[in-house]
Short mmCIF file of C-alpha atoms and ligand atoms in Angstrom, two decimals:
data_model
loop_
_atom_site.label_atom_id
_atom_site.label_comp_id
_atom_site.label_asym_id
_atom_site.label_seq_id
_atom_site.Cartn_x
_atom_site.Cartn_y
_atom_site.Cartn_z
CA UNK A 23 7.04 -18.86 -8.88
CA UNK A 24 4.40 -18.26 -11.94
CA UNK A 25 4.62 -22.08 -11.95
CA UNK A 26 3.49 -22.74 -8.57
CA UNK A 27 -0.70 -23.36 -8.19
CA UNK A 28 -0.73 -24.68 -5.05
CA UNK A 29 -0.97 -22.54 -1.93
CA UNK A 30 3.07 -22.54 -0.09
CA UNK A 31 4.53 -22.00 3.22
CA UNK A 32 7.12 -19.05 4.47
CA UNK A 33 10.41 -21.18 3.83
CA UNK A 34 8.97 -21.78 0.28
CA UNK A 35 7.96 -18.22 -0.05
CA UNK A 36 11.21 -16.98 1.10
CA UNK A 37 13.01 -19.10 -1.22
CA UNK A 38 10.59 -19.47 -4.43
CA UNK A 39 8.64 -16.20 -4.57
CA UNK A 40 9.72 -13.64 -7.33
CA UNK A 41 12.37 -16.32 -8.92
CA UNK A 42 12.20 -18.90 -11.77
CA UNK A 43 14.59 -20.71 -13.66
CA UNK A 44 16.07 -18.33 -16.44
CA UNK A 45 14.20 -18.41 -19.43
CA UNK A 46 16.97 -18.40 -21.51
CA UNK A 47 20.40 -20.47 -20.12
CA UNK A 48 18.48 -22.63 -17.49
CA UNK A 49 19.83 -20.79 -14.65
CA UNK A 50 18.29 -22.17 -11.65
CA UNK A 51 20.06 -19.64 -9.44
CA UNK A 52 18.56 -16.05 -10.60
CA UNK A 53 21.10 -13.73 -12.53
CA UNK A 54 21.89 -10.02 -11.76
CA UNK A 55 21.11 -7.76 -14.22
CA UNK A 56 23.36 -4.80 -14.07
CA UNK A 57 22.43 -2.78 -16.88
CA UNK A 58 21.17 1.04 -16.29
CA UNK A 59 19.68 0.53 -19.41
CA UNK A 60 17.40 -1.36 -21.61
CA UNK A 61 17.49 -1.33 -25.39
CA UNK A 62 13.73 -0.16 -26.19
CA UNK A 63 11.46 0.17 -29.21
CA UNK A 64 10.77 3.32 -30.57
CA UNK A 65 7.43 3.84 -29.38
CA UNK A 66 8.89 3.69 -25.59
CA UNK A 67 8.31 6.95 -23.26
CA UNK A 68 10.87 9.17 -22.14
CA UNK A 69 8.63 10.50 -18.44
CA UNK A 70 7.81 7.91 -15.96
CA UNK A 71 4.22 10.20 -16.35
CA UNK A 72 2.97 7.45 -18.86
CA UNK A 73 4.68 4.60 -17.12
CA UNK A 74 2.38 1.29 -17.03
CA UNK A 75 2.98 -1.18 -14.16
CA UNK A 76 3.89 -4.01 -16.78
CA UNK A 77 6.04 -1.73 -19.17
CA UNK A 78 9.26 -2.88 -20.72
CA UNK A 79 12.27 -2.22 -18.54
CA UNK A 80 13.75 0.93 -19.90
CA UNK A 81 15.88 2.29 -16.81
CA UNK A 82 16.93 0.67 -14.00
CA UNK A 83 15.88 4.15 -11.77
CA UNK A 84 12.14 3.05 -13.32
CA UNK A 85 12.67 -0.58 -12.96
CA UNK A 86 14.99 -3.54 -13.27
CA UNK A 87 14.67 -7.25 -13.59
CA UNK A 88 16.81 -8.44 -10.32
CA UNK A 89 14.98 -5.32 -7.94
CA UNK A 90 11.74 -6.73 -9.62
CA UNK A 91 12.60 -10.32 -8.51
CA UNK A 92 13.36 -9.19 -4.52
CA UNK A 93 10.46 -6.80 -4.78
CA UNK A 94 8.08 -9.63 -5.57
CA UNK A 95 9.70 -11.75 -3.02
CA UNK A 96 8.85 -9.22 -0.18
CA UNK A 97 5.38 -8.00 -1.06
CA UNK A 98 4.79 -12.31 -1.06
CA UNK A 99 6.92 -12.27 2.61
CA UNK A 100 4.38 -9.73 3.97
CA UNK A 101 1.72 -10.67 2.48
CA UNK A 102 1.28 -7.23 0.52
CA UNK A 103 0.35 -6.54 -3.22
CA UNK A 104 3.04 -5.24 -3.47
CA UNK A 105 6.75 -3.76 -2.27
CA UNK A 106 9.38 -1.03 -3.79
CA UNK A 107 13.10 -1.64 -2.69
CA UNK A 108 15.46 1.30 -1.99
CA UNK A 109 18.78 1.60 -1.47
CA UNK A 110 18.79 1.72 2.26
CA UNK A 111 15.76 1.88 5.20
CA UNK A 112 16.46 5.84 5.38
CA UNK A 113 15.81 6.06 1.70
CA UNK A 114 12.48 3.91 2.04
CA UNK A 115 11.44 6.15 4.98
CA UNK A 116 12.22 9.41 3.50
CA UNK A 117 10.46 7.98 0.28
CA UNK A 118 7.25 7.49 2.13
CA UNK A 119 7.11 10.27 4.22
CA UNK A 120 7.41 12.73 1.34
CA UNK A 121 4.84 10.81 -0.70
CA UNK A 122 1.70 10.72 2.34
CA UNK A 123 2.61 14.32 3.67
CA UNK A 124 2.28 17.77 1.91
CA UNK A 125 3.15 21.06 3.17
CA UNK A 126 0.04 21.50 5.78
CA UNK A 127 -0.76 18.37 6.62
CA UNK A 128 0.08 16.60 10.22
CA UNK A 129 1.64 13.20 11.08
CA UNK A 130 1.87 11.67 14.39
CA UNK A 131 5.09 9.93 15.12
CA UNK A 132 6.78 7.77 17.62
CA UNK A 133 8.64 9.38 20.07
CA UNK A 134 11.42 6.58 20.61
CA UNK A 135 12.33 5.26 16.92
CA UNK A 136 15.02 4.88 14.20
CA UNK A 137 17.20 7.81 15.13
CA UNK A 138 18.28 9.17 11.62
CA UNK A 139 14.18 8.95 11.48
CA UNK A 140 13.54 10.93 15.05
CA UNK A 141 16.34 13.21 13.80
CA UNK A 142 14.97 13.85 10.36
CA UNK A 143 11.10 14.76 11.73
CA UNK A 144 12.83 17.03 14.48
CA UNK A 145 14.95 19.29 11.88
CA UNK A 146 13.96 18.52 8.12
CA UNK A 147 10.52 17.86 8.08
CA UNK A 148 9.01 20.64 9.67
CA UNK A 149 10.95 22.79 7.76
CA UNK A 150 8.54 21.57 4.69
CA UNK A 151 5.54 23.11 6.83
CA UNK A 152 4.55 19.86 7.80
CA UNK A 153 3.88 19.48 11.69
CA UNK A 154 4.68 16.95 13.77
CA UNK A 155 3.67 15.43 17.07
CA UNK A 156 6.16 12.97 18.70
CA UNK A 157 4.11 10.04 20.82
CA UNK A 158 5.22 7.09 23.06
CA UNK A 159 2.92 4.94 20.85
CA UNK A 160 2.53 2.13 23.43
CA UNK A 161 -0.19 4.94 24.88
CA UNK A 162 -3.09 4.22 22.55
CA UNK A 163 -4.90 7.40 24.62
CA UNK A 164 -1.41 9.68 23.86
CA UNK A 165 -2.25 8.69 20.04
CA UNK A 166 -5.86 9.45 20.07
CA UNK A 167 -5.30 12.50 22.13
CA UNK A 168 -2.30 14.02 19.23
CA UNK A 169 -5.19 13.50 15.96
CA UNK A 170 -5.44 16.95 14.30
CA UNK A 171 -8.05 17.62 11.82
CA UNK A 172 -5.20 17.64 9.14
CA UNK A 173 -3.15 14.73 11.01
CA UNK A 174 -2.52 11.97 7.45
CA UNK A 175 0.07 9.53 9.05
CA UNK A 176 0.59 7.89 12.11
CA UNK A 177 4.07 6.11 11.93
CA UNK A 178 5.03 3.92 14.67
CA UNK A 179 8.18 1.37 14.78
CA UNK A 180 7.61 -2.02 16.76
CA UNK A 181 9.37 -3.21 18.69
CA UNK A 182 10.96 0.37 18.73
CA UNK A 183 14.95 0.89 18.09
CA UNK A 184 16.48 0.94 20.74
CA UNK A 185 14.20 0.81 24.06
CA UNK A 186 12.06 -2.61 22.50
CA UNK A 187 8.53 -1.13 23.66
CA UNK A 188 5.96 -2.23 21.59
CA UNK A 189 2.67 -0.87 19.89
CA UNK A 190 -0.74 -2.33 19.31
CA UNK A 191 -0.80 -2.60 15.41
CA UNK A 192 -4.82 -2.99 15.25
CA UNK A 193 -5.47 -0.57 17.84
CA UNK A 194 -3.62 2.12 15.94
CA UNK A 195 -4.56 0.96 13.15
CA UNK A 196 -8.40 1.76 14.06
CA UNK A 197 -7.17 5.33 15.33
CA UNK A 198 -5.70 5.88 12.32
CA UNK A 199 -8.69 4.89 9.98
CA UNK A 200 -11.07 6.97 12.06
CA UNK A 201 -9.09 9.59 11.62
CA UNK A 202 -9.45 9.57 8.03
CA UNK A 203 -4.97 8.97 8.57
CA UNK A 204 -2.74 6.32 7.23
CA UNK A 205 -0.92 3.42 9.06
CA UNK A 206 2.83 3.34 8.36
CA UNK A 207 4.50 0.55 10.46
CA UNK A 208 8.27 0.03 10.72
CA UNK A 209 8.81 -3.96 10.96
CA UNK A 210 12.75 -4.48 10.82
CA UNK A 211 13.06 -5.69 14.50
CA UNK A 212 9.75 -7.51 14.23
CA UNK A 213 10.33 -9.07 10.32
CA UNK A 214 7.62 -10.91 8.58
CA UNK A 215 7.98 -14.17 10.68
CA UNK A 216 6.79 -12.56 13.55
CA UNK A 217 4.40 -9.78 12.63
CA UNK A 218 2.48 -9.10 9.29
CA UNK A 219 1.30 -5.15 9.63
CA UNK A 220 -0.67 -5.22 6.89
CA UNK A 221 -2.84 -7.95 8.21
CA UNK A 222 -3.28 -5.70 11.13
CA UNK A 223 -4.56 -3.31 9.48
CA UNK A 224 -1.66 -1.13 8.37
CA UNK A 225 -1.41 0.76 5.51
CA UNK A 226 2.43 0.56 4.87
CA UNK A 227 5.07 -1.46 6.13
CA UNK A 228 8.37 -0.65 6.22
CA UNK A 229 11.66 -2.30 6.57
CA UNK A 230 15.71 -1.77 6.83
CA UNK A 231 16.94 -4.83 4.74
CA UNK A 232 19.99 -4.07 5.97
CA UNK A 233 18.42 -6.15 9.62
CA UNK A 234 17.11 -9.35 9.53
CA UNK A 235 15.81 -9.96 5.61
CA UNK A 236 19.66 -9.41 4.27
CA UNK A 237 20.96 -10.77 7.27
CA UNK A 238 24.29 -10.79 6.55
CA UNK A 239 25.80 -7.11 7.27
CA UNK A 240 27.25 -7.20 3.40
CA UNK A 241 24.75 -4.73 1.71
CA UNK A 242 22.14 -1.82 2.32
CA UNK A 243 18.72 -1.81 1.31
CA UNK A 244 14.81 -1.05 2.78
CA UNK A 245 11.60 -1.58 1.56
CA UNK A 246 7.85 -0.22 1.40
CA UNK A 247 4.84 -2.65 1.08
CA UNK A 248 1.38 -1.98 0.87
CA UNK A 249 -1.38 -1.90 -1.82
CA UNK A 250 -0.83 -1.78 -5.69
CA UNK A 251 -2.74 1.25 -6.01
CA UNK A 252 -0.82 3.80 -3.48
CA UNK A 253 2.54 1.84 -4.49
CA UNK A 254 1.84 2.64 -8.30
CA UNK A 255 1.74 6.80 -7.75
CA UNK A 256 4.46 6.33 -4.86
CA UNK A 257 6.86 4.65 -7.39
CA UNK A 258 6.47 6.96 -10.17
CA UNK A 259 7.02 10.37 -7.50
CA UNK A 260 9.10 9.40 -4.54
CA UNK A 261 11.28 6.39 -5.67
CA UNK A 262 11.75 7.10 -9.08
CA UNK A 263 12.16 11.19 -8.98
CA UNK A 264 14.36 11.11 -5.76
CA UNK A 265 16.32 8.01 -7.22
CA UNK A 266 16.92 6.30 -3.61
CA UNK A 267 16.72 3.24 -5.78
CA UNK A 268 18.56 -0.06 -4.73
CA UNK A 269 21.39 -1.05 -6.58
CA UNK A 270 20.65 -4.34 -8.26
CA UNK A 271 23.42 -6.01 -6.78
CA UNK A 272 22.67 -5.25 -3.76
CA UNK A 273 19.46 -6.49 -4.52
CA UNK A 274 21.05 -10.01 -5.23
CA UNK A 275 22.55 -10.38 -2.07
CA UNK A 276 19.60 -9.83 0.16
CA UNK A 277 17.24 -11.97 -2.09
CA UNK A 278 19.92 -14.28 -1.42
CA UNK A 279 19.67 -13.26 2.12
CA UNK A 280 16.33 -13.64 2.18
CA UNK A 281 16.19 -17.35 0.97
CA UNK A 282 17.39 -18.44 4.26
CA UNK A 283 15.67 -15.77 6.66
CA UNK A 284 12.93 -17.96 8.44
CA UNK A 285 15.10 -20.68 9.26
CA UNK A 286 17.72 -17.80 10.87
CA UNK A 287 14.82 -16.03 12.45
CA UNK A 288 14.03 -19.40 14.49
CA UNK A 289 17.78 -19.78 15.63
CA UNK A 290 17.63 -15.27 16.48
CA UNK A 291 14.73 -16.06 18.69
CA UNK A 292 15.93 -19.10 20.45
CA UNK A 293 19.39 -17.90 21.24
CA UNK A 294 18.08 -14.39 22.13
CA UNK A 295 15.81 -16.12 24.81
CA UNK A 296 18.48 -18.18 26.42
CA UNK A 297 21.29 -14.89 26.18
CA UNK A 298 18.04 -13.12 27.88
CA UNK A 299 17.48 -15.70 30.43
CA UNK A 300 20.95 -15.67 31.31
CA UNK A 301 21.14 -12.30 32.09
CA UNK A 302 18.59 -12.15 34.09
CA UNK A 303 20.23 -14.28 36.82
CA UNK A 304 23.35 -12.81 36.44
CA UNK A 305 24.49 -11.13 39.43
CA UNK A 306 25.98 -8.16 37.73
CA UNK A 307 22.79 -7.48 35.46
CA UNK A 308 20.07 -4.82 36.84
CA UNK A 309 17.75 -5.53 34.15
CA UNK A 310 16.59 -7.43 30.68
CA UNK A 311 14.26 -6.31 27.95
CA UNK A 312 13.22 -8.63 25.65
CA UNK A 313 9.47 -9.51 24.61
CA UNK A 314 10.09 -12.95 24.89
CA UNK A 315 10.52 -13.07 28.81
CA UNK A 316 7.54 -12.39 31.32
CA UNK A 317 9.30 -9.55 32.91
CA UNK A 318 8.67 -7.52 29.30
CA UNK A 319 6.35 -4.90 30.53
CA UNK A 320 4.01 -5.27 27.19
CA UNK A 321 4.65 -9.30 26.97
CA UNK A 322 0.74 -10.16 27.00
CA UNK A 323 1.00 -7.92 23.21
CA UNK A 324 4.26 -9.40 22.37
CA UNK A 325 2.32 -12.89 22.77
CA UNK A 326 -0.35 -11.55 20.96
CA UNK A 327 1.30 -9.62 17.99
CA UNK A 328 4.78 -11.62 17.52
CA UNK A 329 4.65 -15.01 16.18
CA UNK A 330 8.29 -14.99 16.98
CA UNK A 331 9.85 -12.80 19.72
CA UNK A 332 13.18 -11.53 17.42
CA UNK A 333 17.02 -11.90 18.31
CA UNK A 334 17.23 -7.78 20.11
CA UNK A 335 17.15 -7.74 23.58
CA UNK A 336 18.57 -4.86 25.86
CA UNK A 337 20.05 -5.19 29.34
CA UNK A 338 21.19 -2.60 31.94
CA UNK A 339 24.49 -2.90 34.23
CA UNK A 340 26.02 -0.56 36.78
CA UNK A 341 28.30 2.16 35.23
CA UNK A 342 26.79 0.67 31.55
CA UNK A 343 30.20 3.46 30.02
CA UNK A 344 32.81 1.95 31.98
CA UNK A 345 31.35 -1.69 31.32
CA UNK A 346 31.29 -0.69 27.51
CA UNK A 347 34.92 0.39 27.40
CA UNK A 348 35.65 -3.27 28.61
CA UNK A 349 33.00 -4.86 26.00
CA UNK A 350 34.75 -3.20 22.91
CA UNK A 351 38.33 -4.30 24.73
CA UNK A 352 37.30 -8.15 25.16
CA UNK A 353 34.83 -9.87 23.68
CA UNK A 354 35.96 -12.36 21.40
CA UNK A 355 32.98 -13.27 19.49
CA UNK A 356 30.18 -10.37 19.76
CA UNK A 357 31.27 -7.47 17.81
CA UNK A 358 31.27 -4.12 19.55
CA UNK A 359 29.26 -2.43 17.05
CA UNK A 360 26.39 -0.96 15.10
CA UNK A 361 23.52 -1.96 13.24
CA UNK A 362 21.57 -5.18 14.08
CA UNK A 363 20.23 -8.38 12.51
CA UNK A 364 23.39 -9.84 11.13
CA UNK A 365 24.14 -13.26 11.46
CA UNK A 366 27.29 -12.37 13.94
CA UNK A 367 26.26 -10.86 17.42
CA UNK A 368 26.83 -7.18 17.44
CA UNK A 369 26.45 -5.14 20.32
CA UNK A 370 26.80 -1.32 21.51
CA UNK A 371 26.34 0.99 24.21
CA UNK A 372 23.74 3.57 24.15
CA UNK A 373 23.78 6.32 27.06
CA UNK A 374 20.31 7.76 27.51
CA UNK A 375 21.80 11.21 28.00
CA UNK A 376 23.51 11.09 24.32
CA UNK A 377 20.13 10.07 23.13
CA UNK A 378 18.23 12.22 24.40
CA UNK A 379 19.97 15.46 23.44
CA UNK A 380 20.70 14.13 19.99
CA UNK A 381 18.17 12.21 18.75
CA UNK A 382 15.14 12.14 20.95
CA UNK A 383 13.79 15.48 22.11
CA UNK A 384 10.95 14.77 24.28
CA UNK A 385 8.04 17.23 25.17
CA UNK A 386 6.16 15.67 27.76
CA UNK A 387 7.23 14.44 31.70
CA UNK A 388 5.61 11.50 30.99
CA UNK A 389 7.69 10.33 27.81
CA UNK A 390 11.03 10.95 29.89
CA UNK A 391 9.49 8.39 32.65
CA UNK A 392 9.08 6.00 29.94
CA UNK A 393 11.94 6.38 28.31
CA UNK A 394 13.69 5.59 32.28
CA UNK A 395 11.80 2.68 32.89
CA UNK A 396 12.91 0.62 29.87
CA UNK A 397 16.14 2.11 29.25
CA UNK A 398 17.47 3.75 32.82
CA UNK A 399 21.08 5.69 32.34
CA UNK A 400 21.86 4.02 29.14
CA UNK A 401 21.73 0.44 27.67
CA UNK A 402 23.60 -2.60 25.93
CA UNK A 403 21.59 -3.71 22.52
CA UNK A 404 22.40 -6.92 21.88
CA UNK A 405 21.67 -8.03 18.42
CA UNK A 406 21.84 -12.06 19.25
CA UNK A 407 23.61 -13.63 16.16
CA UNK A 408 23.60 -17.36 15.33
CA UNK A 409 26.92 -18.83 17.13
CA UNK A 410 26.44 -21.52 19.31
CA UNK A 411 24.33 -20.53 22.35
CA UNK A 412 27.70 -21.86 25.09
CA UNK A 413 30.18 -19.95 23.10
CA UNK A 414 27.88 -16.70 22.71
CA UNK A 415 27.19 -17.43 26.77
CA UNK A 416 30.79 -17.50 27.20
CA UNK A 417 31.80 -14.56 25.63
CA UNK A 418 29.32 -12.40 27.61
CA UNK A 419 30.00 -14.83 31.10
CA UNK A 420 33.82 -13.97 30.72
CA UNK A 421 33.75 -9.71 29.88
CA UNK A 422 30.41 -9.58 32.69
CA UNK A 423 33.25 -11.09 35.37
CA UNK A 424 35.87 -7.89 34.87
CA UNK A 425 32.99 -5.78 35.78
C1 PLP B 509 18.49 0.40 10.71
C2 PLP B 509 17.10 0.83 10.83
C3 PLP B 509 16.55 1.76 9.93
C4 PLP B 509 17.37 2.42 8.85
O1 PLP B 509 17.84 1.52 7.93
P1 PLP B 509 19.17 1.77 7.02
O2 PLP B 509 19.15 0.60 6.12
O3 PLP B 509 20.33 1.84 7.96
O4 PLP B 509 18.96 3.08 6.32
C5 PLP B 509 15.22 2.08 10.07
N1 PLP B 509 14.47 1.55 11.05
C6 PLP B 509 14.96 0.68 11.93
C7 PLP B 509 14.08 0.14 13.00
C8 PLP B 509 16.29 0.29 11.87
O5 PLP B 509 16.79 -0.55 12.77
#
């Protein structure tokens, strides 16, 4: 990458950025360095207090060679000075909430996100004397209307997990900024290729690596990007003294990962738009969300603020428990499961009842009417995977018949 002088393109980013031939074999492929630790001279520190940005690597919790290379590679993806991998997204999260907030302080939060994140600002947060408002975020007057005096963070996820309602990055981002707050942005359904936070304003962005950048469902991982300066004192308290630090190789595979992400990305959105059309004429379907279809409530933003419109989509049948107990029987291809952004199709069932005792308490009337109109008794989120369109199309044409 050092090499490079010439200005280069997202597939070239994704593959070059943070890797060069190894100095020492040749290696054009990069090597994992698994070592916790680094033989040092004798003038090396023992506190990360006195750690410099360029130091000698000493301990892999401080700093290693491979999470160096994938850190590089993301803070060049998002086009932020730079990024600190963890070991998963709830490490990366729990890492930055803990660095911007202090016992007093406020942070505004969306009301529909990440449910291990809902769940930890309902019970563990506000147990540090830190308050919390939960907002649907897609109301840019509910935002405004939640600022405190002492409000420091405004943390929205878009498109949010699971209901794929969007947020106005540069709107918020304004709110935030005149609030004297910071802009924390949760990109893993979005990714890089179709939204750049930080170029909206945002102060951090966050991802799951586990999603899209992996891409593969083999390891863990999350990120935070943003500027050198707030990255520097956020490494040396909240990454290195909690130690949610990514393994390195684990930090192999979703470089690795990463290499190939745009051209995936491409294939997520394409197939995801056919699977979404297809549903939507289906007799058995009540109802589609994806921001790539004109029936997305927000899709004037979606055109705006994704240059690509993802691979989630949701979609809404009669009796959506029955209809899932025949999904996990017979699908052939789509996996009945968890988690999103692989390279297979996964997909799962998610009653809004469940949800919204366990992970989503709402306060107000009119986040439970939002919550209904994009999500209804429950939905299917389908995490379109790169098969062949026909055979991914068959799989859901044959299971949708039994219904
Ligand atoms: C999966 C996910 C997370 C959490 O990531 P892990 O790697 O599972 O810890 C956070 N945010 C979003 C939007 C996610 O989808």
């Amino acid at each position: 990458m050092s090499k490079i002088t010439f200005p280069i393109g997202i597939n070239t980013t994704a593959i070059h950025a943070g890797e060069e031939p190894d100095p020492v074999t040749g290696a054009s492929a990069p090597n994992i360095v698994m070592s916790t630790t680094f033989v040092a001279d004798a003038n090396a520190g023992f506190s990360v207090e006195g750690l410099e940005e360029d130091a000698a690597w000493i301990y892999t919790r401080w700093g290693n060679p491979t999470i160096h290379q994938l850190e590089v590679k993301l803070a060049a993806l998002e086009n932020g000075e730079t990024a600190i991998a963890f070991a998963s997204g709830m490490a990366a999260i729990t890492a930055l909430l803990l660095h911007a907030l202090r016992s007093g302080d406020h942070a505004i939060i969306s009301d529909v996100a990440y449910a291990a994140l809902s769940e930890m600002t309902n019970e563990i947060i506000p147990g540090l004397s830190i308050s919390i408002t939960k907002v649907d975020t897609s109301d840019l007057k509910a935002i405004q209307k939640a600022v405190l005096p002492n409000t420091r963070l405004i943390y929205v996820e878009t498109p949010c997990n699971p209901l794929l309602r969007l947020t106005d990055i540069k709107a918020v981002a304004a709110i935030a900024h005149n609030a004297g707050a910071k802009l924390a942005v949760d990109s893993t359904f979005a990714t890089p290729i179709a939204t750049r936070p930080l170029e909206s304003g945002a102060d951090f962005v966050v991802h799951s690596l586990t999603k899209y950048l992996g891409g593969h469902g083999d390891a863990l991982g999350g990120t935070i990007i943003g500027s050198r300066l707030e990255l520097a004192a956020l490494r040396k308290t909240t990454a290195i003294r909690l130690g949610g630090v990514i393994s390195p190789f684990n930090a192999w595979l979703i470089m690795r990962g990463i290499a190939t992400f745009p051209l995936r990305m491409k294939i997520h959105a394409e197939n995801a738009l056919a699977v979404a059309r297809f549903l939507e004429g289906h007799p058995k379907v009540a109802r589609v969300i994806y921001p790539g279809l004109p029936s997305h409530p927000q899709h004037e933003l979606a055109q705006r603020q994704m240059h690509n419109f993802s691979g989630m989509l949701t979609f809404q049948v009669k009796n959506g428990r029955g209809a899932a107990q025949i999904f996990a029987e017979h699908l052939q291809i789509i996996h009945y499961a968890v988690s999103l952004g692989h390279h297979r199709s996964l997909i799962f069932y998610l009653p809004s009842d469940d949800l919204l005792q366990s992970s989503f308490k709402f306060s107000t009337p009119e986040q439970l009417t939002s919550w209904k109109s994009f999500a209804g008794e429950g939905i299917f989120r389908f995490s379109v995977g790169l098969e062949d369109i026909e055979d991914i199309i068959h799989d859901l044409e044959h299971v949708l018949e039994k219904l």
